Coordinates of C-alpha atoms and ligand atoms in Angstrom, one line a residue:
M1 CA 72.2 60.2 7.5
G2 CA 70.5 59.1 4.7
S3 CA 72.2 56.3 1.8
T4 CA 73.9 57.2 -1.2
A5 CA 74.4 55.3 -4.2
K6 CA 77.7 55.6 -6.3
F7 CA 77.8 56.0 -10.1
E8 CA 81.1 55.3 -11.6
I9 CA 81.9 56.6 -15.0
D10 CA 85.3 57.1 -16.6
G11 CA 87.1 56.1 -13.4
K12 CA 85.2 59.1 -11.4
T13 CA 83.0 58.0 -8.9
V14 CA 80.0 60.6 -7.8
E15 CA 78.5 59.6 -4.7
L16 CA 74.3 60.4 -4.9
P17 CA 71.8 60.9 -2.3
V18 CA 69.0 58.2 -2.3
L19 CA 65.4 59.4 -1.3
R20 CA 62.6 57.9 0.6
G21 CA 59.2 58.4 0.2
T22 CA 56.4 57.1 2.5
D23 CA 56.4 54.1 0.1
G24 CA 57.4 53.0 -3.2
P25 CA 61.0 52.3 -4.1
A26 CA 64.0 54.5 -3.0
V27 CA 64.8 57.2 -5.5
V28 CA 68.4 57.9 -6.6
D29 CA 68.5 61.7 -6.4
I30 CA 70.7 62.6 -9.8
R31 CA 70.0 66.2 -10.0
K32 CA 73.9 66.6 -9.7
L33 CA 75.0 64.2 -11.9
Y34 CA 75.6 66.3 -14.9
A35 CA 77.5 69.1 -12.7
E36 CA 79.9 66.4 -11.4
A37 CA 80.3 63.7 -13.8
D38 CA 79.1 65.6 -17.3
V39 CA 76.6 62.9 -18.2
F40 CA 73.0 62.9 -18.8
T41 CA 70.6 59.8 -17.9
Y42 CA 68.5 58.5 -20.8
D43 CA 65.0 57.4 -19.9
P44 CA 62.4 57.8 -22.7
G45 CA 58.9 57.6 -21.4
F46 CA 60.2 57.6 -17.9
M47 CA 60.2 54.2 -17.2
S48 CA 62.4 54.8 -13.9
T49 CA 62.2 58.2 -13.4
A50 CA 60.4 60.2 -10.8
S51 CA 59.6 63.6 -12.2
C52 CA 58.6 65.2 -8.9
E53 CA 57.6 64.7 -5.4
S54 CA 53.9 64.3 -4.3
K55 CA 51.7 63.9 -1.7
I56 CA 48.6 63.2 -3.6
T57 CA 48.2 59.8 -4.8
F58 CA 50.1 56.5 -4.5
I59 CA 49.9 53.4 -6.9
D60 CA 51.7 50.5 -6.1
G61 CA 51.3 48.1 -9.6
D62 CA 52.3 45.0 -8.7
A63 CA 50.0 44.9 -5.8
G64 CA 47.2 46.8 -7.6
I65 CA 46.9 49.2 -5.1
L66 CA 45.7 53.1 -5.5
L67 CA 45.3 55.7 -2.6
H68 CA 44.4 59.1 -2.5
R69 CA 46.1 61.1 0.2
G70 CA 46.4 57.6 1.7
Y71 CA 43.2 56.5 1.2
P72 CA 42.0 53.6 -0.6
I73 CA 39.9 53.9 -4.3
M74 CA 37.8 51.1 -3.1
E75 CA 37.0 52.8 0.3
L76 CA 36.3 56.3 -1.4
A77 CA 34.6 55.1 -4.3
E78 CA 32.1 53.4 -1.9
Q79 CA 31.8 55.3 1.0
S80 CA 32.7 58.8 -0.1
S81 CA 31.6 61.6 -3.0
F82 CA 33.1 63.4 -5.7
L83 CA 32.9 66.3 -4.6
E84 CA 34.5 65.1 -1.3
V85 CA 37.4 63.4 -3.0
C86 CA 37.7 66.6 -4.9
Y87 CA 38.1 68.5 -1.6
L88 CA 40.7 65.7 -0.2
L89 CA 42.9 66.0 -3.3
L90 CA 43.0 69.8 -3.3
H91 CA 43.2 70.0 0.5
G92 CA 45.3 66.9 1.7
E93 CA 42.6 65.8 4.2
L94 CA 38.9 64.9 4.4
P95 CA 36.4 68.0 4.9
T96 CA 34.6 68.6 8.2
A97 CA 30.8 69.0 7.6
P98 CA 31.2 72.6 7.9
Q99 CA 34.3 72.9 5.1
F100 CA 32.6 70.6 2.8
E101 CA 29.2 72.7 3.1
E102 CA 31.0 75.8 2.1
F103 CA 33.2 73.6 -0.6
E104 CA 29.9 72.2 -2.0
H105 CA 28.9 75.9 -1.9
N106 CA 31.8 77.5 -4.0
I107 CA 31.4 74.6 -6.4
T108 CA 27.8 74.8 -7.1
Y109 CA 27.7 78.7 -7.5
H110 CA 30.6 78.7 -9.9
T111 CA 28.8 76.1 -12.3
M112 CA 27.4 78.8 -14.9
I113 CA 29.7 79.8 -17.7
H114 CA 29.9 83.6 -19.1
E115 CA 27.3 84.0 -21.3
Q116 CA 29.2 85.1 -24.2
F117 CA 31.3 81.8 -24.1
D118 CA 28.1 79.9 -25.2
R119 CA 29.0 81.7 -28.7
F120 CA 32.5 80.1 -28.5
F121 CA 30.5 76.5 -29.3
M122 CA 29.2 77.9 -32.2
G123 CA 32.4 78.1 -34.3
F124 CA 32.8 74.2 -34.2
R125 CA 31.5 72.2 -36.7
R126 CA 28.2 70.3 -35.5
D127 CA 30.1 66.8 -36.1
A128 CA 33.4 67.9 -34.3
H129 CA 34.7 65.2 -31.6
P130 CA 33.6 66.4 -28.4
M131 CA 37.0 66.3 -27.2
A132 CA 38.7 68.5 -29.9
I133 CA 35.6 71.0 -28.8
M134 CA 36.8 70.8 -24.8
T135 CA 40.3 71.3 -25.6
G136 CA 39.5 74.7 -27.5
A137 CA 36.8 75.7 -25.0
V138 CA 38.7 75.2 -21.6
G139 CA 41.8 76.6 -23.2
A140 CA 39.2 79.5 -23.7
L141 CA 38.6 80.1 -20.1
S142 CA 41.9 82.1 -19.9
A143 CA 40.3 84.7 -21.8
F144 CA 37.1 85.0 -19.6
Y145 CA 38.4 84.4 -16.5
H146 CA 41.8 86.3 -16.4
D147 CA 41.3 87.8 -12.8
S148 CA 42.1 83.9 -11.5
T149 CA 45.4 83.5 -13.9
N150 CA 47.7 84.9 -11.7
V151 CA 49.3 81.8 -10.7
N152 CA 51.5 83.4 -8.1
D153 CA 48.4 84.5 -5.8
P154 CA 47.4 81.1 -3.6
A155 CA 43.4 83.1 -3.7
Q156 CA 43.6 83.1 -7.3
R157 CA 45.0 79.9 -7.7
M158 CA 42.0 78.4 -5.1
I159 CA 39.1 80.6 -7.4
S160 CA 40.9 78.8 -10.7
A161 CA 40.5 75.4 -9.0
H162 CA 36.8 75.8 -8.2
R163 CA 36.2 77.4 -11.3
M164 CA 37.2 74.2 -13.4
I165 CA 35.9 72.0 -11.1
A166 CA 32.2 73.7 -11.3
K167 CA 32.6 74.9 -15.1
M168 CA 33.9 71.7 -16.4
P169 CA 30.4 69.7 -16.3
T170 CA 28.7 72.8 -17.9
I171 CA 31.4 72.9 -20.5
A172 CA 31.3 69.1 -21.1
A173 CA 27.3 68.7 -21.4
R174 CA 27.6 71.6 -24.0
A175 CA 29.8 70.1 -26.1
F176 CA 27.6 67.1 -26.2
K177 CA 24.3 68.8 -26.8
Y178 CA 26.1 71.0 -29.6
S179 CA 27.1 67.3 -31.3
R180 CA 23.4 66.7 -31.0
G181 CA 22.1 69.8 -32.2
Q182 CA 20.0 70.4 -29.2
P183 CA 19.9 73.5 -27.0
F184 CA 21.9 74.1 -23.9
V185 CA 20.7 73.3 -20.6
F186 CA 21.6 75.6 -17.7
P187 CA 22.8 74.1 -14.5
R188 CA 20.3 73.9 -11.6
N189 CA 21.6 75.0 -8.0
E190 CA 19.7 72.9 -5.8
L191 CA 21.2 69.3 -7.8
S192 CA 24.2 67.5 -6.8
Y193 CA 27.3 67.6 -9.1
A194 CA 26.4 64.1 -10.8
E195 CA 22.9 65.3 -10.9
N196 CA 23.3 68.8 -12.4
F197 CA 25.7 66.9 -15.2
L198 CA 23.4 64.3 -15.7
R199 CA 20.4 66.7 -16.4
M200 CA 22.3 69.0 -18.4
C201 CA 23.2 66.0 -20.8
F202 CA 19.9 64.6 -21.1
S203 CA 17.1 66.9 -20.4
V204 CA 15.3 68.4 -23.7
P205 CA 12.8 71.5 -23.5
A206 CA 9.9 68.9 -24.3
E207 CA 11.2 66.6 -21.8
D208 CA 13.1 67.2 -18.5
W209 CA 15.7 64.7 -17.2
V210 CA 14.3 62.0 -14.6
P211 CA 16.7 61.4 -11.7
N212 CA 17.5 58.0 -11.0
P213 CA 19.7 57.2 -7.9
V214 CA 21.0 54.2 -9.2
L215 CA 22.2 55.7 -12.2
T216 CA 23.4 59.1 -10.4
K217 CA 25.5 57.1 -7.9
A218 CA 27.1 55.4 -10.7
M219 CA 28.0 58.7 -12.6
D220 CA 29.4 59.9 -9.2
R221 CA 31.5 56.8 -8.7
I222 CA 33.0 56.9 -11.9
F223 CA 33.8 60.2 -11.7
I224 CA 35.6 59.4 -8.4
L225 CA 37.3 56.3 -9.7
H226 CA 39.0 59.1 -12.9
A227 CA 39.7 61.7 -10.2
D228 CA 43.6 61.2 -10.6
H229 CA 46.2 58.8 -10.9
E230 CA 49.6 60.2 -10.0
Q231 CA 52.2 61.0 -12.6
N232 CA 50.4 59.7 -16.0
A233 CA 50.8 61.3 -19.4
S234 CA 48.1 63.8 -19.2
T235 CA 48.9 64.9 -15.6
S236 CA 52.8 65.1 -16.5
T237 CA 51.7 67.6 -19.7
V238 CA 49.6 69.8 -16.9
R239 CA 52.9 69.8 -14.6
L240 CA 55.2 70.5 -17.2
A241 CA 53.0 73.2 -19.1
G242 CA 52.5 74.8 -15.8
S243 CA 56.3 74.6 -15.1
S244 CA 56.8 77.5 -17.2
G245 CA 54.0 79.6 -15.1
A246 CA 51.7 79.5 -17.7
N247 CA 47.8 79.9 -16.2
P248 CA 45.9 76.9 -14.8
F249 CA 43.2 77.2 -17.7
A250 CA 45.8 76.7 -20.4
C251 CA 47.7 73.8 -18.7
I252 CA 44.4 72.1 -18.1
A253 CA 43.8 72.4 -21.9
A254 CA 47.0 70.9 -22.5
G255 CA 46.3 68.1 -20.1
I256 CA 42.8 67.4 -22.3
A257 CA 44.8 67.1 -25.5
S258 CA 47.2 64.5 -23.9
L259 CA 44.6 62.8 -22.3
W260 CA 42.6 62.1 -25.8
G261 CA 45.1 59.8 -27.2
P262 CA 44.1 56.1 -27.6
K263 CA 47.0 54.7 -25.4
H264 CA 45.5 57.3 -22.2
G265 CA 41.8 58.2 -22.0
G266 CA 41.1 57.6 -25.6
A267 CA 41.4 53.9 -24.5
N268 CA 37.5 53.7 -23.2
E269 CA 36.2 54.9 -26.5
E270 CA 38.4 52.3 -28.7
C271 CA 37.6 49.7 -26.1
L272 CA 34.0 49.9 -26.5
N273 CA 34.3 50.3 -30.3
M274 CA 36.4 46.8 -30.2
L275 CA 34.0 45.3 -28.3
M276 CA 31.3 45.8 -30.6
E277 CA 33.4 45.1 -33.6
I278 CA 33.8 41.4 -32.0
G279 CA 30.3 41.6 -31.6
T280 CA 29.8 38.0 -30.5
V281 CA 31.3 35.8 -28.0
D282 CA 32.1 33.0 -31.0
K283 CA 34.5 35.7 -32.6
I284 CA 36.5 36.3 -29.4
P285 CA 39.4 33.2 -30.3
E286 CA 39.9 35.0 -33.9
F287 CA 40.0 38.8 -32.1
V288 CA 42.7 36.9 -29.5
Q289 CA 44.9 35.6 -32.0
G290 CA 44.9 38.9 -33.8
V291 CA 46.0 40.4 -30.8
K292 CA 48.6 37.6 -30.0
D293 CA 49.7 38.3 -33.9
R294 CA 50.3 41.9 -32.9
R295 CA 48.0 43.2 -35.5
Y296 CA 46.1 45.3 -32.8
L297 CA 45.9 45.5 -29.0
L298 CA 43.6 44.6 -27.1
M299 CA 42.1 47.6 -25.8
G300 CA 41.4 47.9 -21.7
F301 CA 44.1 45.8 -21.0
G302 CA 47.6 46.7 -19.7
H303 CA 49.3 49.4 -18.0
R304 CA 52.5 50.9 -17.2
V305 CA 52.1 50.9 -13.8
Y306 CA 49.6 48.3 -12.7
K307 CA 51.1 44.8 -13.3
N308 CA 48.0 43.4 -11.7
Y309 CA 44.2 44.2 -11.5
D310 CA 43.5 47.7 -11.9
P311 CA 41.9 48.2 -8.6
R312 CA 39.3 50.9 -10.3
A313 CA 38.6 48.1 -12.7
T314 CA 37.0 45.9 -9.8
V315 CA 34.8 48.9 -8.8
M316 CA 33.9 49.4 -12.5
Q317 CA 32.9 46.1 -13.6
K318 CA 30.6 46.1 -10.2
T319 CA 29.2 49.4 -11.4
C320 CA 28.6 48.2 -14.9
H321 CA 26.5 45.1 -13.6
E322 CA 24.4 47.4 -11.4
V323 CA 23.9 50.0 -14.1
L324 CA 23.4 47.6 -16.8
A325 CA 20.8 46.0 -14.4
E326 CA 19.3 49.3 -13.8
V327 CA 18.6 50.0 -17.1
G328 CA 17.4 46.4 -17.9
A329 CA 20.3 45.6 -20.2
G330 CA 21.8 42.8 -18.0
N331 CA 22.0 40.6 -21.0
D332 CA 23.6 43.1 -23.0
P333 CA 25.6 40.9 -25.9
I334 CA 28.2 43.4 -25.6
L335 CA 28.5 43.1 -21.6
Q336 CA 28.9 38.9 -22.5
V337 CA 31.6 39.6 -24.9
A338 CA 33.6 41.5 -22.4
I339 CA 33.1 39.0 -19.7
E340 CA 34.3 36.1 -21.9
L341 CA 36.9 38.3 -23.3
E342 CA 38.3 39.3 -19.8
K343 CA 38.0 35.3 -19.0
V344 CA 40.0 34.0 -22.2
A345 CA 43.0 36.9 -21.9
L346 CA 43.6 36.4 -17.9
S347 CA 43.9 32.7 -18.6
D348 CA 46.1 32.5 -21.6
P349 CA 49.6 32.6 -21.2
Y350 CA 50.5 35.6 -23.9
F351 CA 48.7 37.8 -21.3
V352 CA 49.6 36.0 -18.0
E353 CA 53.4 36.0 -19.4
R354 CA 53.3 40.1 -19.9
K355 CA 51.1 40.6 -16.7
L356 CA 48.0 42.1 -19.0
Y357 CA 45.3 42.8 -16.9
P358 CA 42.1 44.7 -17.3
N359 CA 42.2 48.8 -16.7
V360 CA 39.6 50.9 -15.6
D361 CA 38.6 51.4 -19.2
F362 CA 37.8 47.6 -19.9
Y363 CA 34.3 48.3 -18.4
S364 CA 33.9 52.0 -18.4
G365 CA 32.5 52.0 -21.9
I366 CA 29.8 49.8 -21.7
T367 CA 28.7 51.5 -18.2
L368 CA 28.9 55.0 -19.7
R369 CA 26.9 53.7 -23.2
A370 CA 24.1 52.0 -20.8
L371 CA 24.1 55.7 -19.0
G372 CA 23.2 57.1 -22.3
F373 CA 26.6 58.5 -23.5
P374 CA 27.8 57.9 -27.1
P375 CA 31.3 56.7 -27.0
E376 CA 32.7 60.3 -28.2
M377 CA 31.8 61.0 -24.9
F378 CA 33.8 58.7 -22.9
T379 CA 37.0 60.6 -22.9
V380 CA 35.3 63.8 -22.5
L381 CA 34.0 62.1 -19.3
F382 CA 37.5 61.0 -18.0
A383 CA 38.6 64.8 -18.6
L384 CA 35.5 66.3 -16.8
A385 CA 36.7 64.1 -13.6
R386 CA 40.4 64.0 -13.9
T387 CA 40.5 67.7 -14.0
V388 CA 40.8 67.9 -10.0
G389 CA 43.6 65.5 -10.2
W390 CA 45.3 67.9 -12.8
I391 CA 44.5 71.1 -10.8
A392 CA 45.5 69.5 -7.4
Q393 CA 49.1 68.4 -9.2
W394 CA 49.2 71.8 -11.0
K395 CA 48.4 73.6 -7.4
E396 CA 51.4 70.9 -5.8
M397 CA 54.0 71.9 -8.2
I398 CA 53.4 75.8 -8.1
E399 CA 53.6 75.4 -4.4
D400 CA 56.9 73.3 -4.4
P401 CA 59.7 75.4 -3.4
S402 CA 62.1 73.2 -5.4
Q403 CA 59.8 73.5 -8.4
K404 CA 62.0 74.3 -11.8
I405 CA 60.6 74.9 -15.2
G406 CA 60.5 71.6 -16.8
R407 CA 63.4 70.9 -19.5
P408 CA 64.3 67.3 -20.2
R409 CA 67.9 66.8 -21.9
Q410 CA 68.2 64.5 -25.0
I411 CA 70.7 62.6 -26.7
Y412 CA 71.7 64.5 -30.3
T413 CA 72.2 61.6 -32.9
G414 CA 72.0 64.1 -35.7
A415 CA 74.5 65.4 -38.3
P416 CA 77.6 67.0 -36.7
A417 CA 78.3 70.6 -37.0
R418 CA 78.7 71.3 -40.8
S419 CA 79.3 74.6 -42.8
F420 CA 76.2 76.1 -44.7
V421 CA 76.2 75.0 -48.5
S422 CA 74.4 77.6 -51.0
V423 CA 71.9 76.2 -53.2
D424 CA 73.9 76.4 -56.4
K425 CA 76.6 74.5 -54.9
R426 CA 74.3 71.2 -53.6
Ligands
ACO1 N1 47.4 44.6 -25.8 C1 48.1 43.4 -26.3 N2 49.4 43.5 -26.0 C2 49.9 44.7 -24.9 C3 48.8 45.2 -24.5 C4 47.5 45.1 -25.0 N3 46.6 46.3 -24.5 N4 49.4 46.1 -23.8 C5 50.6 45.9 -23.6 N5 51.2 44.8 -24.3 C6 52.2 44.0 -24.8 C7 53.1 44.9 -25.3 O1 53.1 44.4 -26.7 C8 54.4 44.3 -24.9 O2 54.8 42.9 -25.5 P1 56.2 42.6 -25.6 O3 57.0 42.4 -24.4 O4 56.1 41.3 -26.4 O5 56.5 43.6 -26.8 C9 54.4 43.9 -23.3 O6 52.7 43.9 -23.2 C10 54.6 45.5 -22.8 O7 53.7 46.2 -23.3 P2 54.3 48.0 -23.2 O8 54.1 48.6 -24.4 O9 55.8 47.7 -22.9 O10 53.7 48.6 -21.8 P3 53.5 49.7 -21.8 O11 53.5 50.2 -20.3 O12 54.7 50.9 -22.6 O13 52.1 50.4 -22.3 C11 49.8 50.9 -22.4 C12 50.9 50.7 -21.4 C13 50.3 52.1 -23.3 C14 48.3 51.0 -21.5 C15 49.4 49.5 -22.5 O14 49.2 48.5 -22.0 C16 48.3 49.9 -23.8 O15 48.7 50.3 -25.1 N6 46.9 49.0 -23.4 C17 45.6 49.4 -24.4 C18 45.2 50.9 -24.2 C19 44.8 51.0 -23.1 O16 43.5 50.1 -22.5 N7 45.2 52.0 -22.7 C20 44.3 52.5 -21.3 C21 45.7 52.7 -20.2 S1 44.9 53.3 -18.5 C22 44.3 54.9 -18.8 O17 44.7 55.7 -19.3 C23 43.1 55.4 -17.8

């Protein structure tokens, strides 16, 4: 017999089951609360509410732990590859060599996009934000690949997963090329996932992209760091959109829209802009004072779940130093600002008391800039990498027999029922 929690209201006691996962706090199952006690619960921002059961990712925010299918992010970032992590997230286990070979082949051979799809980009203004292009273009995938939109068919679900993981770099690179006014570059099957993406972004007809193993490894690791992060805003958006039975391409487009916000995936762009605005180390005290006066936020700091160092930030910081050294920018003044700002914030009581630590975005902007990407591409890269997490979570939800359409309740505080008054009497 599992334990129960007692809930008392208006002299009535309701006994509620307490559920326990592999790790993390116990969860009071309130599904029957409304039926038995005629009350709702109120939890804007889901501060204490688990919205689903999941076997994919676990975070212990106090300890700074992030596990994918049980494996620590640090080990995956150092010993695995992005495509292997994709397989792990989608299938639950690390692949054997033949399984990986088949998976890699499937992804590689889905990287092309329908020729007509390219015309879609031409409808956007040249100065459109690439995230605006991503939201529209990914939503349009369902118009091109409707043979994999039946959410009730497991084979179609897997094909749509492969298609999205494979095509996202091609679409993201096109969004980048379009904004630069450069011709699109087609994928090449002999290249790895990260190499292919970098080449599609940085190759031009006049000069081919020159592979660099340090930069390719860094790109792959950045993808790993962003692959999944349990029930964050964009993932919850994907699950909610998918709970109605909407097709996977539409659901991922909804996730991209949610990710764009500056409090979520848009923070990496905002963070680099912030560091560049600060500009020099001597301006840090004045900037920090502005944060403490609540005039603005310290971007790249703080997290709803992590009340400790974000483990992804540790890997990102190391990758940042490697990339900057490789491109000969080890003395980049913006990196010096970041290092000093982190030091100042981590020793200031304002940040210490609120348990504000660097998150993955603090060093990602500087790293991506050194790789050659402009700030408006940062969130696009995040979306590219997070696609596998979104699709794994979406698939898990569809395959969960207890899945229901998502439909939150509310406290209504508007006008009570009243009669319509015709305009001449108002
Ligand atoms: N700078 C300054 N103060 C902050 C920051 C910050 N970055 N983050 C939180 N605080 C303060 C809040 O003002 C609040 O102070 P108070 O208790 O005195 O009112 C306290 O810390 C708690 O913050 P909340 O807003 O309650 O924390 P919440 O969990 O709602 O927010 C969030 C988390 C949105 C990430 C927030 O920390 C933030 O906006 N950070 C900056 C944006 C950012 O870097 N986002 C990336 C997140 S990671 C990702 O999506 C990949």
